[in-house]
Short mmCIF file of C-alpha atoms in Angstrom, two decimals:
data_model
loop_
_atom_site.label_atom_id
_atom_site.label_comp_id
_atom_site.label_asym_id
_atom_site.label_seq_id
_atom_site.Cartn_x
_atom_site.Cartn_y
_atom_site.Cartn_z
CA MET M 1 66.17 11.72 -15.45
CA LYS M 2 62.94 11.81 -17.43
CA LEU M 3 59.98 13.76 -16.14
CA MET M 4 57.86 10.69 -15.45
CA GLU M 5 60.68 9.15 -13.47
CA LEU M 6 60.34 11.85 -10.83
CA PRO M 7 58.77 10.82 -7.51
CA GLU M 8 55.01 11.37 -7.30
CA GLU M 9 55.38 14.01 -4.60
CA VAL M 10 57.64 16.03 -6.93
CA LEU M 11 55.12 15.75 -9.77
CA ILE M 12 52.40 16.94 -7.40
CA LEU M 13 54.53 19.91 -6.39
CA ILE M 14 55.08 20.79 -10.06
CA ILE M 15 51.38 20.53 -10.83
CA ARG M 16 50.40 22.74 -7.90
CA HIS M 17 52.69 25.50 -9.19
CA LEU M 18 51.33 25.48 -12.75
CA ARG M 19 48.79 27.92 -14.13
CA SER M 20 45.31 26.49 -14.63
CA ARG M 21 45.58 26.33 -18.42
CA ASP M 22 48.99 24.63 -18.13
CA ILE M 23 47.52 22.04 -15.75
CA LEU M 24 44.91 21.21 -18.36
CA ALA M 25 47.57 20.79 -21.04
CA PHE M 26 49.84 18.77 -18.73
CA SER M 27 46.98 16.43 -17.76
CA LEU M 28 46.65 15.34 -21.39
CA THR M 29 50.24 14.08 -21.66
CA CYS M 30 49.68 10.65 -20.08
CA LYS M 31 47.38 8.59 -17.88
CA THR M 32 49.53 8.99 -14.75
CA VAL M 33 49.54 12.79 -14.88
CA TYR M 34 45.85 12.86 -15.78
CA GLU M 35 44.93 10.79 -12.72
CA LEU M 36 47.09 13.00 -10.50
CA CYS M 37 45.42 16.15 -11.82
CA VAL M 38 41.98 14.67 -11.28
CA SER M 39 42.62 13.39 -7.77
CA LEU M 40 44.61 16.21 -6.18
CA ASN M 41 42.56 17.56 -3.30
CA GLY M 42 41.55 21.20 -3.80
CA LEU M 43 43.45 21.68 -7.07
CA TRP M 44 40.48 22.63 -9.23
CA SER M 45 38.54 24.48 -6.54
CA LYS M 46 41.68 26.54 -5.91
CA SER M 47 41.97 27.29 -9.65
CA ILE M 48 38.33 28.36 -9.78
CA ARG M 49 38.78 30.60 -6.75
CA LYS M 50 41.97 32.15 -8.12
CA ASP M 51 40.81 32.71 -11.71
CA PHE M 52 37.13 33.55 -11.18
CA ASP M 53 36.78 34.52 -7.49
CA ILE M 54 34.27 31.73 -6.83
CA GLU M 55 34.38 29.63 -3.66
CA ILE M 56 33.98 25.86 -4.17
CA ARG M 57 33.96 23.70 -1.05
CA GLU M 58 36.86 21.29 -0.88
CA ASP M 59 35.54 17.80 -0.15
CA ASP M 60 35.75 14.52 -1.99
CA GLN M 61 32.17 14.74 -3.23
CA VAL M 62 32.82 17.71 -5.50
CA LEU M 63 36.39 17.04 -6.66
CA THR M 64 35.30 15.61 -9.99
CA GLU M 65 32.55 18.20 -10.38
CA ALA M 66 34.99 21.06 -9.86
CA ARG M 67 37.33 19.70 -12.51
CA LEU M 68 34.47 19.13 -14.98
CA PHE M 69 33.20 22.64 -14.30
CA TYR M 70 36.61 24.12 -15.04
CA VAL M 71 37.35 22.00 -18.09
CA LYS M 72 33.90 22.02 -19.73
CA VAL M 73 32.59 25.46 -18.77
CA LEU M 74 35.13 27.90 -17.38
CA GLN M 75 37.96 27.14 -19.80
CA LYS M 76 35.92 28.53 -22.70
CA TYR M 77 33.10 30.56 -21.18
CA GLY M 78 34.51 31.81 -17.87
CA ASN M 79 35.78 34.97 -19.50
CA LEU M 80 32.18 35.97 -20.25
CA LYS M 81 32.03 37.22 -16.66
CA GLY M 82 31.29 40.94 -16.58
CA LEU M 83 29.12 43.57 -18.26
CA TRP M 84 28.10 43.56 -21.92
CA LYS M 85 26.14 46.02 -24.04
CA ALA M 86 23.69 44.78 -26.65
CA LYS M 87 24.58 45.67 -30.23
CA SER M 88 21.58 44.35 -32.11
CA PHE M 89 18.34 45.72 -30.65
CA SER M 90 17.69 48.75 -32.86
CA ASP M 91 17.41 52.01 -30.94
CA TYR M 92 16.87 50.50 -27.51
CA GLY M 93 20.10 48.58 -26.96
CA GLY M 94 20.45 46.71 -23.70
CA LEU M 95 22.76 45.71 -20.87
CA MET M 96 23.80 42.17 -19.95
CA GLN M 97 25.62 40.98 -16.84
CA VAL M 98 27.23 37.54 -16.82
CA LYS M 99 28.02 36.04 -13.41
CA VAL M 100 30.02 32.92 -12.56
CA LYS M 101 28.46 30.88 -9.78
CA PRO M 102 29.41 27.50 -8.31
CA PHE M 103 29.01 25.00 -11.17
CA GLY M 104 27.27 27.39 -13.53
CA ILE M 105 27.33 30.66 -15.46
CA ILE M 106 24.21 32.84 -15.66
CA GLY M 107 23.53 35.79 -17.95
CA TYR M 108 21.10 38.46 -16.75
CA GLU M 109 19.37 41.18 -18.72
CA ILE M 110 19.79 44.38 -16.70
CA ARG M 111 16.79 46.67 -16.66
CA PRO M 112 16.26 50.02 -14.89
CA PRO M 113 13.82 50.12 -11.96
CA LYS M 114 10.12 50.42 -12.57
CA CYS M 115 9.47 53.91 -13.93
CA PRO M 116 9.54 56.50 -12.34
CA HIS M 117 11.15 55.06 -9.18
CA LEU M 118 14.70 56.21 -9.90
CA LYS M 119 16.34 55.23 -6.62
CA GLN M 120 15.08 51.67 -6.57
CA PRO M 121 17.58 48.87 -7.46
CA ILE M 122 18.08 47.69 -11.03
CA ARG M 123 16.22 44.55 -12.09
CA LYS M 124 18.01 41.39 -13.20
CA ILE M 125 16.10 39.09 -15.55
CA PRO M 126 17.71 35.63 -16.06
CA TYR M 127 18.40 35.11 -19.76
CA PHE M 128 20.75 32.13 -20.15
CA GLU M 129 22.74 29.60 -18.16
CA ILE M 130 25.75 27.41 -18.91
CA ALA M 131 26.00 24.27 -16.78
CA VAL M 132 28.05 21.07 -16.51
CA SER M 133 26.70 17.82 -17.87
CA GLU M 134 28.48 14.61 -16.85
CA MET M 135 26.76 12.81 -19.73
CA GLU M 136 27.80 15.29 -22.44
CA SER M 137 31.27 16.27 -23.59
CA LYS M 138 30.11 19.87 -23.93
CA PRO M 139 28.32 22.09 -21.40
CA VAL M 140 24.56 22.49 -21.51
CA ILE M 141 23.60 26.02 -22.63
CA SER M 142 19.98 26.99 -22.01
CA CYS M 143 17.73 29.94 -22.74
CA LEU M 144 15.80 30.83 -19.58
CA CYS M 145 13.13 33.06 -21.10
CA GLY M 146 10.11 31.78 -22.95
CA ARG M 147 7.58 29.10 -22.14
CA GLU M 148 10.19 26.70 -20.77
CA LYS M 149 13.95 26.22 -20.59
CA HIS M 150 15.39 25.27 -23.99
CA GLY M 151 18.56 25.25 -26.04
CA LEU M 152 20.66 28.31 -26.81
CA ARG M 153 23.80 28.70 -28.91
CA ILE M 154 26.57 31.01 -27.72
CA SER M 155 29.26 31.92 -30.25
CA CYS M 156 32.31 33.73 -28.91
CA LYS M 157 34.94 35.85 -30.53
CA LEU M 158 37.94 33.93 -29.21
CA SER M 159 41.45 34.88 -28.22
CA GLN M 160 44.40 33.99 -30.48
CA ASP M 161 44.81 30.58 -28.86
CA ALA M 162 41.06 29.91 -29.34
CA THR M 163 40.46 29.25 -25.64
CA LEU M 164 38.87 32.38 -24.15
CA CYS M 165 36.02 34.66 -25.18
CA THR M 166 37.42 38.17 -25.57
CA ASP M 167 35.30 41.21 -26.41
CA GLN M 168 32.20 39.94 -28.22
CA PHE M 169 29.72 37.07 -28.19
CA THR M 170 26.45 36.19 -29.90
CA THR M 171 23.42 34.28 -28.62
CA SER M 172 20.94 32.44 -30.81
CA CYS M 173 17.82 30.65 -29.58
CA LEU M 174 17.51 27.07 -30.85
CA SER M 175 13.75 26.81 -30.34
CA HIS M 176 11.76 29.83 -31.46
CA SER M 177 8.56 27.89 -30.79
CA SER M 178 9.42 27.98 -27.08
CA HIS M 179 8.72 31.73 -27.17
CA LYS M 180 5.49 33.53 -27.90
CA GLY M 181 5.54 35.24 -31.25
CA VAL M 182 4.76 38.95 -31.25
CA ASP M 183 1.39 38.20 -32.89
CA GLU M 184 0.54 35.75 -30.06
CA TYR M 185 0.63 38.35 -27.30
CA THR M 186 -2.72 39.58 -26.06
CA GLY M 187 -3.78 42.90 -24.63
CA GLU M 188 -3.59 41.29 -21.19
CA ASP M 189 0.07 40.35 -21.80
CA LEU M 190 0.84 43.93 -22.74
CA VAL M 191 -0.88 45.30 -19.64
CA ASP M 192 1.06 42.88 -17.44
CA TRP M 193 4.32 43.99 -19.02
CA LEU M 194 3.41 47.66 -18.68
CA ASN M 195 2.68 47.13 -14.98
CA GLN M 196 6.15 45.62 -14.56
CA GLU M 197 7.86 48.51 -16.31
CA LEU M 198 5.74 51.54 -15.50
CA ASP M 199 3.77 52.90 -12.57
CA LEU M 200 0.59 53.86 -14.41
CA GLN M 201 -0.74 55.79 -11.41
CA THR M 202 2.03 58.38 -11.41
CA PRO M 203 1.77 61.66 -13.35
CA GLY M 204 2.63 61.03 -17.01
CA GLY M 205 2.18 57.29 -16.67
CA GLN M 206 -0.65 57.13 -19.21
CA LEU M 207 1.33 59.26 -21.69
CA SER M 208 4.32 56.91 -21.41
CA GLN M 209 2.26 53.88 -22.46
CA ARG M 210 2.56 54.71 -26.17
CA MET M 211 6.37 54.82 -25.98
CA PHE M 212 6.48 51.62 -23.93
CA VAL M 213 4.47 49.63 -26.48
CA LEU M 214 7.33 50.04 -28.97
CA LYS M 215 9.80 49.02 -26.27
CA PHE M 216 7.65 45.95 -25.52
CA ILE M 217 7.94 44.73 -29.12
CA SER M 218 11.72 45.25 -29.08
CA SER M 219 12.06 43.36 -25.78
CA LYS M 220 10.40 40.30 -27.31
CA HIS M 221 13.01 40.19 -30.10
CA PHE M 222 15.68 40.27 -27.36
CA GLU M 223 14.63 36.76 -26.31
CA TYR M 224 15.63 35.21 -29.65
CA GLY M 225 19.26 36.24 -29.35
CA GLY M 226 21.66 39.05 -30.14
CA THR M 227 25.22 40.31 -30.27
CA TYR M 228 27.01 41.70 -27.20
CA GLN M 229 30.17 43.73 -26.82
CA ARG M 230 32.15 43.95 -23.60
CA LEU M 231 31.48 47.08 -21.57
CA GLU M 232 34.45 48.43 -19.62
CA LEU M 233 33.47 50.83 -16.88
CA PRO M 234 35.32 54.17 -16.97
CA LYS M 235 37.65 55.37 -14.21
CA VAL M 236 38.59 58.78 -12.90
CA PRO M 237 41.37 60.15 -15.14
CA VAL M 238 44.82 59.91 -13.54
CA GLY M 239 45.68 63.08 -11.66
CA ALA M 240 42.29 64.69 -12.31
CA ARG M 241 39.74 65.96 -9.82
CA VAL M 242 36.14 65.54 -10.92
CA PRO M 243 32.85 66.68 -9.30
CA ILE M 244 31.30 63.20 -9.52
CA LYS M 245 32.91 59.84 -10.32
CA PRO M 246 32.17 58.20 -13.69
CA GLY M 247 30.11 55.03 -13.98
CA LEU M 248 26.65 53.71 -14.83
CA PHE M 249 23.57 55.76 -13.94
CA LYS M 250 19.79 55.35 -14.26
CA GLY M 251 18.22 58.44 -15.80
CA THR M 252 14.73 59.90 -16.29
CA TYR M 253 13.66 60.54 -19.88
CA SER M 254 10.10 61.87 -19.69
CA ALA M 255 7.65 59.63 -21.60
CA HIS M 256 10.47 57.25 -22.59
CA GLY M 257 10.83 56.17 -18.95
CA LEU M 258 14.07 55.27 -17.21
CA GLU M 259 17.21 54.54 -19.23
CA ILE M 260 20.82 53.60 -18.42
CA ILE M 261 23.72 55.86 -19.37
CA MET M 262 27.47 55.73 -18.80
CA LEU M 263 29.14 58.88 -17.49
CA THR M 264 32.73 59.28 -18.69
CA TYR M 265 35.47 61.95 -18.76
CA ASN M 266 38.19 62.79 -21.24
CA LEU M 267 41.82 62.04 -20.31
CA GLU M 268 42.35 65.48 -18.78
CA GLY M 269 39.16 65.33 -16.70
CA THR M 270 37.95 68.64 -18.17
CA LYS M 271 35.07 67.34 -20.32
CA VAL M 272 32.28 64.94 -19.39
CA GLU M 273 29.80 62.99 -21.52
CA GLY M 274 26.80 60.83 -20.77
CA ILE M 275 26.48 58.04 -23.36
CA LYS M 276 23.32 55.98 -23.62
CA VAL M 277 23.64 52.26 -22.87
CA THR M 278 19.90 51.83 -23.35
CA GLY M 279 18.15 54.26 -25.67
CA ASP M 280 14.86 55.20 -27.26
CA ARG M 281 13.38 56.15 -30.63
CA ASN M 282 14.64 59.73 -30.37
CA ILE M 283 18.16 59.31 -28.99
CA PRO M 284 19.27 55.68 -29.53
CA THR M 285 21.77 53.59 -27.65
CA GLU M 286 25.48 54.55 -27.93
CA LYS M 287 24.63 58.20 -28.67
CA VAL M 288 25.76 61.08 -26.45
CA THR M 289 22.82 62.34 -24.40
CA ILE M 290 24.51 65.12 -22.38
CA ARG M 291 27.92 66.78 -22.28
CA ALA M 292 29.59 69.55 -20.31
CA HIS M 293 32.92 71.38 -20.12
CA LEU M 294 34.15 71.79 -16.54
CA PRO M 295 35.79 75.23 -17.01
CA TYR M 296 32.26 76.56 -17.67
CA ALA M 297 31.27 76.37 -14.00
CA MET M 298 28.90 78.78 -12.25
CA THR M 299 27.38 79.68 -8.91
CA LEU M 300 23.81 81.02 -9.06
CA THR M 301 21.57 82.88 -6.65
CA ARG M 302 18.05 81.71 -5.93
CA GLU M 303 16.67 84.65 -7.90
CA GLN M 304 18.59 83.58 -11.01
CA GLN M 305 16.88 80.18 -10.88
CA GLU M 306 13.27 81.30 -10.55
CA THR M 307 12.32 80.59 -14.19
CA PHE M 308 13.89 79.22 -17.34
CA ASP M 309 13.97 82.74 -18.74
CA THR M 310 16.22 83.88 -15.90
CA LEU M 311 18.40 80.79 -16.37
CA GLU M 312 18.75 81.37 -20.10
CA ALA M 313 19.87 84.93 -19.44
CA ILE M 314 23.06 83.63 -17.77
CA PRO M 315 25.92 83.78 -20.33
CA SER M 316 27.87 80.60 -21.05
CA VAL M 317 31.45 81.70 -20.36
CA ILE M 318 34.55 80.22 -18.75
CA SER M 319 34.38 80.97 -15.04
CA ASP M 320 36.91 83.25 -13.37
CA GLU M 321 37.81 80.56 -10.84
CA PRO M 322 37.96 76.75 -11.22
CA TRP M 323 34.97 74.81 -9.93
CA GLU M 324 37.12 73.22 -7.21
CA GLU M 325 37.60 76.62 -5.58
CA MET M 326 33.91 77.57 -5.62
CA PRO M 327 31.73 77.02 -2.53
CA SER M 328 31.24 73.33 -1.73
CA ARG M 329 27.46 73.91 -1.58
CA GLN M 330 25.45 76.46 -3.53
CA PRO M 331 21.72 77.30 -3.70
CA PHE M 332 19.50 75.19 -5.92
CA VAL M 333 15.93 76.00 -6.93
CA ILE M 334 13.67 74.19 -9.39
CA PRO M 335 12.32 76.81 -11.84
CA GLN M 336 8.64 77.61 -11.40
CA ASP M 337 7.92 76.67 -15.02
CA CYS M 338 9.79 73.33 -14.93
CA ALA M 339 7.62 70.60 -16.48
CA GLU M 340 9.21 67.68 -14.59
CA ARG M 341 10.29 68.48 -11.07
CA SER M 342 11.06 65.33 -8.98
CA GLU M 343 11.22 67.55 -5.91
CA GLU M 344 11.09 64.59 -3.52
CA LEU M 345 14.61 63.55 -4.63
CA LEU M 346 16.23 66.96 -4.24
CA GLY M 347 17.15 69.42 -1.53
CA ASN M 348 17.73 73.16 -1.70
CA SER M 349 21.42 73.04 -2.61
CA CYS M 350 23.86 71.39 -5.01
CA ILE M 351 27.61 70.68 -5.07
CA ALA M 352 28.45 72.16 -8.48
CA ARG M 353 26.84 73.50 -11.64
CA PHE M 354 28.16 73.73 -15.21
CA HIS M 355 26.98 74.97 -18.59
CA GLY M 356 26.41 72.01 -20.90
CA PHE M 357 24.46 70.64 -23.83
CA GLY M 358 21.86 67.91 -24.18
CA GLN M 359 21.05 66.08 -27.40
CA ILE M 360 17.50 66.13 -28.78
CA ALA M 361 16.08 64.66 -31.98
CA GLU M 362 12.86 63.72 -33.73
CA SER M 363 11.69 60.09 -33.77
CA GLY M 364 14.09 57.86 -35.69
CA TYR M 365 17.04 60.06 -34.66
CA GLN M 366 16.05 62.60 -37.29
CA ASN M 367 17.50 66.14 -37.21
CA PRO M 368 19.60 65.65 -34.05
CA SER M 369 21.04 68.72 -32.35
CA PHE M 370 22.54 69.81 -29.04
CA THR M 371 20.56 72.27 -26.97
CA PRO M 372 21.90 74.32 -24.05
CA GLY M 373 21.40 73.14 -20.49
CA HIS M 374 22.93 72.96 -17.02
CA TRP M 375 24.74 69.93 -15.61
CA ILE M 376 24.08 69.93 -11.86
CA ILE M 377 25.79 67.74 -9.24
CA PHE M 378 23.74 67.00 -6.10
CA SER M 379 25.81 64.25 -4.47
CA GLU M 380 28.34 61.54 -5.29
CA ASP M 381 25.45 59.39 -6.56
CA LEU M 382 22.99 61.91 -8.02
CA PHE M 383 23.19 64.54 -10.75
CA GLY M 384 20.73 66.30 -13.02
CA PHE M 385 20.51 67.99 -16.38
CA MET M 386 18.32 71.06 -16.80
CA TRP M 387 17.08 71.15 -20.42
CA MET M 388 16.47 74.79 -21.35
CA SER M 389 14.51 74.22 -24.57
CA LEU M 390 12.45 71.35 -23.11
CA ARG M 391 11.77 73.19 -19.83
CA CYS M 392 12.42 70.08 -17.75
CA LEU M 393 14.93 68.47 -15.39
CA SER M 394 16.31 64.94 -15.90
CA LEU M 395 17.79 63.18 -12.89
CA TYR M 396 20.44 60.44 -12.88
CA HIS M 397 21.13 58.08 -9.97
CA ARG M 398 24.23 55.89 -9.78
CA ILE M 399 24.00 52.11 -10.15
CA PRO M 400 26.20 51.08 -7.20
CA ASP M 401 28.89 48.41 -7.46
CA THR M 402 26.98 46.31 -4.93
CA GLU M 403 24.15 45.83 -7.44
CA LEU M 404 26.61 44.68 -10.11
CA SER M 405 28.74 42.40 -7.92
#
């Protein structure tokens, strides 16, 4: 018996057991199968829910829309879902989140909170959308920043079968005139942007303005397009115990403002690094900002923490006992001569403390070097780095999964 001689109910049963991509291929074999694939109640909404975790209501009104959404948008662009790091914005880098929503895909630029409000949520700025068009054979891809919505090209590095975007994509604006050129921005535009990014009334706010002007110019180039590489979030190494879980954190960087780093461990869980996702003129994106070696743990008295001189007098040696066996809480004091204190975020104790190194450099990443410091864990979501040579404390607060869901 030939396949098309099977009863319709058998064909339907076969179709319902196929993978989504196989359904698409099967629907192109003949008119009968095509009409079955189009008309089957819940087939495409089920595929969307299974493959992309998106709920589509199952009624007759959206049956065709669900199929068009899958065929025109999700088949090629659905795999864009997730986090992406910018590869083409000089020292500053960037973070993109792509979300799949009912009948559309939206890309958001992820920015830290307004400086210096470390514990506030990240900001999501809509950058592009991909939507279904019943009139067009291809989806409509739009740039959402600029004077008005306009065309955008997205070029994907595809899988071997040329159907799914894998680990890289590029955006390119199709209407530069829809954006203000850098020379068109006024002083008022700059002030408005500074007020969005920086609390000018806080200590150091005026000093930060000079650094933020350079960031402002870079952010305008972001609107014209760029290249993005998939960002896989790190996990706790198998079998390892770590003082704080890896992930994305917002961090304080003095006059540079708030930046995003990724905390990650080596396979043994004995070494930790903080790598910049967004950077600055001194330490750019993708460079290591801090690192520590867990065997170099310590427990300090309050007297040892009074000044940076007393802290620097503590030798960097492997501890006699592993950090896991040290007291679960130990005293913490901000040195009297600490330039940046952030006392409102901290208590009088910490979970663990380790000798480490932080990277410093001149503007343009000139003469980089690692300077001694202390990596200090305050909670599961908050850690700090005490920079000995800079006489300051940087704090890092976790970006929770709920803000990236």
